[in-house]
Amino acid sequence: MRGNREQGIRTYGDRGRRIRARAAALLAVVVMAFCGLQQSAQAVPVRGYTGWSILMCKVSDNTSEPHTAGWLRNFFTDSGAGTGGMYDYFNSISAGAVQIRNSNAAGWYTMPYTLAQEQGRDRWTRFQDCVNAAKAGGYTVPAGHRTIVVTNVGIDWWGAGGAIYLDGTGLGSVSVAHEMLHGYGLGHSFSNDTSYRNAPWSAPGEYDDPWDEMSAANVYGSGTGGTYGNAQPVGLAGYQLDKLGWVDHSRVAVAPAGWSSHTLTSFQSDDGYHPKLLRVPIGSDPFHYYTVEFTRKLGYSAGIPNDVVLIHEIVNGTPYLQRTLDGGARLPVTSLNANGDSISTSISGGTATVTVYSATSVAIYGPNTCVAGYVWRDGDYRDYTCVAPATRSQAAADNAARYSRWVSGPYGPHTCISGYVWREAWPGDDVCVTPAVRSQASADNAAAPSRVLHP
């Protein structure tokens, strides 16, 4: 039963957990404000061809050029497909939902400031200095591009919204992927171990999920990294993939009230049938729940110690890996009894079994819940774009009529009949619609971030 399934009403769960989550969020805002960064709406979900401009900038008193534009293009964009760079990473972990295309690396541009002057400026000004130098040199960042600044000397390293700032002398896949994921809208991951401090400035438990790339100061990278650093990045936790809209609708299960049993496949070796992610409600708050996933030692997760079931507590948009806190190895828990819920897990070959007792039954639509008045477009199984209900009905009608609107022609067997064009709501969307519907799809895609309910 579908109903208005994407819309959720926020209620309040455990006060202590809400305070902890809000404190983490407030810390991030304070840090960004202190650094002079401008916050933008979270750009999730993310889908389709994403464009990046990589701007290479030099300080005025250092002429070194640590990389060529060609090397950076191969590292960051589809020109390096198959070489283990960022195109390969994002194409793999998103299962093709995101591809870095229509991107460019440009420079080196000389900024009119010395190293000492740049070090004395705030973060946003440093970023803008390079953007301005590129513009003066003839390159303007195209509309819709996320932007990466690469400097020829070590000045700073951060990512926020669509702005990334990197030290070109120390580029590596693990740290770069982490910052680009910030650019796609993800925050850091945490554990429930408040005694863990990764650095003096980090929050308790921050960076303490080595199975998730958003703990990149402390992750199970794999291999040597080849051309691009000393290791490959690890994969993402299921909640992060869910937030980015990279999990099929039909492959997420929600535990009902009472006892239930669930068989999970993994993101790394999908059996094509079982759920990949299980949500377990906590109380009546749709933004407070557990996720359970089966993570295998394969692909970008080849560096993890072994196949493992991971349980995260999601508190107002922040995932907390549940660890054993008995003073021993701090392993991921394999079972828990908390918040009125009971979860136990076991692994058998390529699947995991999860037995759950949930104290309540509440509709959980996940991190891509639409604001009131909007619903998922559902143009296909991974279309989380929030649209007006009439637009979803239109998408369903156009999908049903697709075969009658295709002919063999100059654009292949799916050439549209006269009066129709491809909808192109995402790469490969060749459902034929009226030009007005295609324009509506484009407008809805652009407005999507503002229509997602952020806890």
Coordinates of C-alpha atoms in Angstrom, one line a residue, residues 62-455:
N62 CA 55.7 29.7 -5.5
T63 CA 55.7 28.5 -9.1
S64 CA 55.6 24.7 -8.5
E65 CA 53.0 22.7 -10.3
P66 CA 52.6 19.3 -8.5
H67 CA 50.3 17.8 -11.1
T68 CA 49.3 18.4 -14.7
A69 CA 45.7 19.2 -15.7
G70 CA 45.6 15.8 -17.5
W71 CA 46.5 13.9 -14.4
L72 CA 43.9 15.7 -12.4
R73 CA 41.3 15.1 -15.1
N74 CA 42.0 11.4 -15.0
F75 CA 41.9 11.4 -11.2
F76 CA 38.6 13.3 -10.8
T77 CA 36.5 12.7 -14.0
D78 CA 35.4 10.2 -16.6
S79 CA 38.5 10.8 -18.7
G80 CA 40.2 8.5 -16.2
A81 CA 37.5 5.7 -16.2
G82 CA 39.1 2.4 -15.5
T83 CA 42.2 3.9 -13.7
G84 CA 40.8 3.7 -10.2
G85 CA 40.0 7.4 -9.8
M86 CA 36.9 9.2 -8.5
Y87 CA 34.8 8.3 -11.5
D88 CA 35.2 4.6 -10.9
Y89 CA 34.6 5.0 -7.1
F90 CA 31.3 6.9 -7.4
N91 CA 30.1 4.8 -10.4
S92 CA 30.7 1.7 -8.3
I93 CA 29.3 2.6 -4.9
S94 CA 26.2 4.3 -6.4
A95 CA 25.6 1.3 -8.7
G96 CA 25.6 3.7 -11.7
A97 CA 23.2 6.2 -10.1
V98 CA 25.9 8.9 -10.3
Q99 CA 28.6 9.5 -12.9
I100 CA 31.1 12.3 -13.0
R101 CA 30.8 13.7 -16.5
N102 CA 31.0 17.1 -18.3
S103 CA 33.8 18.1 -16.0
N104 CA 37.1 19.8 -16.5
A105 CA 40.5 20.6 -14.8
A106 CA 41.8 24.0 -15.6
G107 CA 44.9 26.0 -14.6
W108 CA 47.5 26.5 -13.2
Y109 CA 46.3 30.0 -12.4
T110 CA 48.4 32.4 -10.2
M111 CA 46.6 34.1 -7.4
P112 CA 47.7 37.7 -6.5
Y113 CA 48.6 36.6 -3.0
T114 CA 51.7 35.0 -1.3
L115 CA 51.5 31.8 0.7
A116 CA 51.6 33.8 3.9
Q117 CA 48.8 36.0 2.8
E118 CA 46.6 33.0 1.8
Q119 CA 47.3 31.4 5.2
G120 CA 46.1 34.5 6.9
R121 CA 42.8 34.5 5.1
D122 CA 39.6 32.7 6.1
R123 CA 38.6 29.5 4.3
W124 CA 35.8 30.9 2.1
T125 CA 38.0 33.8 1.0
R126 CA 40.9 31.4 0.1
F127 CA 38.4 29.4 -2.0
Q128 CA 37.1 32.4 -3.8
D129 CA 40.6 33.7 -4.5
C130 CA 41.2 30.7 -6.7
V131 CA 37.8 31.0 -8.4
N132 CA 38.6 34.6 -9.1
A133 CA 42.0 33.8 -10.5
A134 CA 40.5 31.2 -12.8
K135 CA 37.9 33.7 -14.0
A136 CA 40.6 36.2 -14.7
G137 CA 42.5 33.5 -16.6
G138 CA 39.5 32.8 -18.8
Y139 CA 37.7 30.0 -17.0
T140 CA 34.3 30.5 -15.4
V141 CA 32.8 27.7 -13.5
P142 CA 29.7 26.5 -15.4
A143 CA 26.3 26.8 -13.7
G144 CA 25.5 23.6 -11.7
H145 CA 29.1 22.5 -11.3
R146 CA 30.6 21.7 -7.9
T147 CA 34.0 23.2 -7.6
I148 CA 37.3 21.8 -6.3
V149 CA 40.2 24.1 -5.7
V150 CA 43.6 22.5 -5.8
T151 CA 46.6 24.5 -4.6
N152 CA 50.2 24.0 -5.4
V153 CA 51.3 24.3 -1.7
G154 CA 49.8 23.0 1.5
I155 CA 47.3 25.7 2.8
D156 CA 44.1 24.0 3.8
W157 CA 41.9 20.9 3.3
W158 CA 38.1 20.9 3.6
G159 CA 34.8 20.3 1.9
A160 CA 31.4 21.9 2.4
G161 CA 28.4 21.9 0.1
G162 CA 29.6 22.2 -3.5
A163 CA 33.0 23.7 -2.5
I164 CA 36.1 21.6 -2.0
Y165 CA 39.6 22.9 -1.1
L166 CA 42.6 20.5 -1.4
D167 CA 46.3 20.5 -1.0
G168 CA 47.7 19.5 -4.4
T169 CA 50.9 18.1 -2.8
G170 CA 49.0 15.4 -0.9
L171 CA 46.2 14.2 -3.0
G172 CA 45.0 10.6 -2.3
S173 CA 41.8 8.7 -3.1
V174 CA 40.7 8.1 0.5
S175 CA 40.7 11.8 1.6
V176 CA 39.6 13.1 -1.8
A177 CA 36.6 10.8 -1.9
H178 CA 35.6 11.9 1.6
E179 CA 35.6 15.6 0.7
M180 CA 33.7 15.0 -2.6
L181 CA 31.1 13.1 -0.5
H182 CA 30.8 16.3 1.6
G183 CA 30.2 18.0 -1.8
Y184 CA 27.3 15.5 -2.4
G185 CA 25.7 16.4 0.9
L186 CA 27.0 13.8 3.5
G187 CA 28.3 14.6 7.0
H188 CA 30.7 12.6 9.1
S189 CA 29.8 9.3 10.6
F190 CA 30.1 8.5 14.3
S191 CA 30.0 5.6 16.8
N192 CA 28.2 5.3 20.1
D193 CA 31.6 5.3 21.9
T194 CA 31.8 8.8 23.4
S195 CA 35.3 8.0 24.8
Y196 CA 36.7 7.9 21.3
R197 CA 38.3 11.1 20.1
N198 CA 40.0 11.1 16.7
A199 CA 41.6 14.5 17.2
P200 CA 41.5 17.3 19.8
W201 CA 38.9 19.2 17.7
S202 CA 36.6 16.3 16.8
A203 CA 33.4 15.4 18.6
P204 CA 33.1 12.3 20.8
G205 CA 32.7 9.3 18.5
E206 CA 33.3 11.2 15.3
Y207 CA 35.2 9.3 12.6
D208 CA 34.7 6.1 14.5
D209 CA 33.1 4.0 11.7
P210 CA 36.0 2.5 9.7
W211 CA 33.5 0.7 7.5
D212 CA 32.2 4.0 6.2
E213 CA 34.1 6.5 4.0
M214 CA 32.7 9.4 6.0
S215 CA 35.0 8.4 8.8
A216 CA 38.0 8.9 6.4
A217 CA 40.4 9.9 9.1
N218 CA 39.9 6.3 10.3
V219 CA 38.8 3.8 7.6
Y220 CA 39.6 0.4 6.2
G221 CA 41.1 1.5 2.9
S222 CA 42.2 -1.3 0.5
G223 CA 45.1 -2.0 -1.7
T224 CA 47.8 0.5 -2.7
G225 CA 45.6 3.1 -4.4
G226 CA 47.6 2.7 -7.6
T227 CA 48.1 6.0 -9.3
Y228 CA 46.1 8.0 -6.8
G229 CA 47.6 7.6 -3.3
N230 CA 48.4 4.8 -1.0
A231 CA 44.9 3.2 -0.6
Q232 CA 41.5 3.0 -2.2
P233 CA 38.6 4.4 -0.2
V234 CA 36.2 2.1 1.6
G235 CA 32.5 1.9 0.8
L236 CA 29.6 3.7 2.5
A237 CA 27.3 2.7 5.3
G238 CA 23.8 1.8 4.1
Y239 CA 22.3 5.0 5.7
Q240 CA 24.7 7.1 3.7
L241 CA 23.8 5.3 0.4
D242 CA 20.1 5.7 1.4
K243 CA 20.5 9.4 2.0
L244 CA 22.1 9.9 -1.4
G245 CA 19.3 8.1 -3.1
W246 CA 21.4 5.2 -4.2
V247 CA 19.3 2.4 -2.8
D248 CA 16.4 0.9 -4.7
H249 CA 13.0 1.6 -3.1
S250 CA 12.1 -2.1 -3.1
R251 CA 15.3 -3.2 -1.4
V252 CA 14.7 -1.4 1.9
A253 CA 12.6 -3.2 4.6
V254 CA 11.0 -1.8 7.7
A255 CA 10.5 -4.0 10.7
P256 CA 6.8 -4.2 11.8
A257 CA 5.7 -4.2 15.4
G258 CA 6.3 -7.4 17.2
W259 CA 8.7 -10.2 16.1
S260 CA 9.9 -10.6 12.5
S261 CA 12.7 -12.2 10.7
H262 CA 14.6 -10.8 7.7
T263 CA 17.2 -12.1 5.2
L264 CA 19.6 -9.4 4.0
T265 CA 21.8 -9.5 1.0
S266 CA 24.8 -7.1 0.8
F267 CA 25.6 -4.0 -1.2
Q268 CA 28.9 -5.6 -2.3
S269 CA 27.3 -8.9 -3.7
D270 CA 23.7 -8.2 -4.3
D271 CA 21.7 -11.4 -4.9
G272 CA 19.0 -9.3 -6.7
Y273 CA 16.3 -10.4 -4.4
H274 CA 16.6 -9.8 -0.7
P275 CA 16.6 -6.4 1.0
K276 CA 19.9 -4.6 1.4
L277 CA 18.9 -2.4 4.3
L278 CA 16.6 -2.9 7.3
R279 CA 15.1 -0.1 9.3
V280 CA 13.9 -0.7 12.9
P281 CA 11.7 2.0 14.4
I282 CA 12.6 3.5 17.8
G283 CA 9.5 4.9 19.5
S284 CA 7.3 7.1 17.4
D285 CA 9.9 9.4 15.9
P286 CA 10.4 8.7 12.1
F287 CA 13.9 10.3 12.3
H288 CA 15.1 8.0 15.1
Y289 CA 15.6 4.4 14.1
Y290 CA 18.2 1.6 13.7
T291 CA 19.5 0.4 10.4
V292 CA 20.9 -3.1 9.9
E293 CA 23.1 -4.1 6.9
F294 CA 25.3 -6.9 5.8
T295 CA 28.7 -5.7 4.6
R296 CA 31.1 -8.1 2.8
K297 CA 34.8 -8.0 2.3
L298 CA 34.5 -7.3 -1.4
G299 CA 35.0 -4.4 -3.9
Y300 CA 35.7 -1.1 -2.3
S301 CA 35.1 -2.8 1.1
A302 CA 37.9 -5.3 0.5
G303 CA 40.0 -3.7 3.2
I304 CA 37.6 -4.5 6.1
P305 CA 38.7 -7.4 8.4
N306 CA 35.8 -9.7 7.5
D307 CA 32.2 -10.0 6.5
V308 CA 30.1 -8.3 9.2
V309 CA 26.6 -7.2 10.1
L310 CA 26.5 -3.5 11.1
I311 CA 23.9 -1.9 13.2
H312 CA 23.6 1.9 13.3
E313 CA 21.4 4.1 15.4
I314 CA 20.2 7.0 13.2
V315 CA 19.6 10.1 15.3
N316 CA 18.1 13.1 13.4
G317 CA 20.2 12.4 10.3
T318 CA 23.4 11.2 11.9
P319 CA 24.5 7.5 11.9
Y320 CA 26.1 6.1 15.0
L321 CA 27.8 2.7 14.6
Q322 CA 26.9 0.5 17.5
R323 CA 30.1 -0.9 19.1
T324 CA 30.7 -3.1 22.1
L325 CA 31.7 -0.8 25.0
D326 CA 33.1 -3.4 27.4
G327 CA 36.6 -2.0 27.3
G328 CA 37.8 -4.7 24.9
A329 CA 38.1 -4.8 21.1
R330 CA 35.3 -2.3 20.5
L331 CA 33.8 -4.6 17.9
P332 CA 30.5 -3.9 16.1
V333 CA 27.6 -5.4 18.1
T334 CA 26.0 -8.5 16.6
S335 CA 22.9 -8.0 18.8
L336 CA 21.3 -5.4 21.0
N337 CA 18.4 -4.8 23.4
A338 CA 17.7 -1.1 23.7
N339 CA 14.9 1.4 23.3
G340 CA 12.3 -1.3 23.6
D341 CA 13.8 -3.1 20.5
S342 CA 15.7 -6.4 20.2
I343 CA 17.9 -7.2 17.3
S344 CA 20.0 -10.4 16.8
T345 CA 22.0 -11.3 13.7
S346 CA 23.8 -14.2 12.1
I347 CA 25.7 -14.7 8.8
S348 CA 25.4 -17.7 6.5
G349 CA 27.4 -17.5 3.3
G350 CA 26.2 -14.7 1.1
T351 CA 23.3 -13.5 3.3
A352 CA 22.6 -12.5 6.9
T353 CA 19.6 -13.3 9.0
V354 CA 18.2 -10.6 11.3
T355 CA 15.6 -11.4 14.0
V356 CA 13.9 -8.3 15.3
Y357 CA 11.4 -7.4 18.0
S358 CA 10.1 -3.9 17.5
A359 CA 8.1 -2.2 20.2
T360 CA 6.3 0.0 17.8
S361 CA 5.2 0.3 14.2
V362 CA 5.9 3.7 12.6
A363 CA 6.2 4.7 9.0
I364 CA 9.9 5.4 8.2
Y365 CA 10.6 6.8 4.8
G366 CA 14.3 7.4 5.4
P367 CA 16.4 10.4 4.8
N368 CA 14.7 11.4 1.6
T369 CA 11.3 12.1 3.1
C370 CA 9.5 14.8 1.2
V371 CA 8.2 18.0 2.8
A372 CA 4.4 18.3 3.1
G373 CA 2.6 18.5 -0.2
Y374 CA 5.2 16.5 -2.2
V375 CA 5.8 12.9 -3.0
W376 CA 8.5 10.8 -4.7
R377 CA 8.2 11.0 -8.5
D378 CA 8.9 7.3 -8.8
G379 CA 9.8 7.5 -12.4
D380 CA 11.8 4.4 -11.7
Y381 CA 12.9 2.3 -8.7
R382 CA 15.5 4.8 -7.5
D383 CA 13.7 8.1 -8.3
Y384 CA 13.5 9.9 -5.0
T385 CA 12.9 13.3 -6.5
C386 CA 10.1 15.1 -4.6
V387 CA 7.3 16.4 -6.9
A388 CA 3.7 17.4 -6.7
P389 CA 1.3 14.4 -6.6
A390 CA 0.0 15.3 -10.1
T391 CA 3.5 15.0 -11.5
R392 CA 3.9 11.5 -10.0
S393 CA 0.7 10.5 -11.7
Q394 CA 1.9 12.0 -14.9
A395 CA 5.2 10.0 -14.6
A396 CA 3.3 6.8 -14.1
A397 CA 1.1 7.5 -17.1
D398 CA 4.1 8.3 -19.3
N399 CA 5.8 5.1 -18.2
A400 CA 2.8 3.0 -19.0
A401 CA 2.6 4.6 -22.5
R402 CA 6.3 4.3 -23.3
Y403 CA 6.0 1.4 -25.8
S404 CA 3.4 3.2 -27.9
R405 CA 5.6 6.3 -28.3
W406 CA 8.8 4.5 -29.5
V407 CA 9.8 4.0 -33.1
S408 CA 13.0 2.9 -34.7
G409 CA 14.7 6.0 -36.1
P410 CA 17.9 8.1 -36.0
Y411 CA 18.1 7.8 -32.2
G412 CA 17.8 4.0 -32.2
P413 CA 14.8 1.8 -31.4
H414 CA 13.6 4.3 -28.8
T415 CA 13.3 7.3 -31.0
C416 CA 10.2 9.2 -30.0
I417 CA 7.2 9.6 -32.3
S418 CA 6.4 13.1 -33.6
G419 CA 5.5 15.6 -30.8
Y420 CA 7.4 13.7 -28.1
V421 CA 10.9 13.9 -26.6
W422 CA 12.8 11.9 -24.1
R423 CA 12.0 12.9 -20.5
E424 CA 15.7 12.8 -19.5
A425 CA 14.9 13.1 -15.8
W426 CA 18.1 11.1 -15.3
P427 CA 20.8 9.7 -17.6
G428 CA 19.2 7.0 -19.7
D429 CA 15.6 8.1 -19.1
D430 CA 14.3 7.6 -22.7
V431 CA 10.6 7.5 -21.8
C432 CA 8.9 9.7 -24.4
V433 CA 6.9 12.7 -23.1
T434 CA 5.7 16.1 -24.3
P435 CA 8.3 18.9 -24.3
A436 CA 6.4 20.5 -21.4
V437 CA 6.8 17.4 -19.2
R438 CA 10.5 17.2 -19.9
S439 CA 10.8 20.9 -18.8
Q440 CA 8.9 20.0 -15.7
A441 CA 11.2 17.1 -14.9
S442 CA 14.2 19.4 -15.3
A443 CA 12.7 22.0 -13.0
D444 CA 11.8 19.4 -10.4
N445 CA 15.3 18.0 -10.4
A446 CA 16.7 21.5 -9.8
A447 CA 14.3 22.1 -6.9
A448 CA 14.7 18.7 -5.3
P449 CA 17.1 19.7 -2.5
S450 CA 14.6 22.2 -1.2
R451 CA 11.8 19.7 -1.0
V452 CA 13.5 17.1 1.2
L453 CA 12.7 17.2 4.9
H454 CA 15.9 17.5 6.8
P455 CA 15.7 16.6 10.5

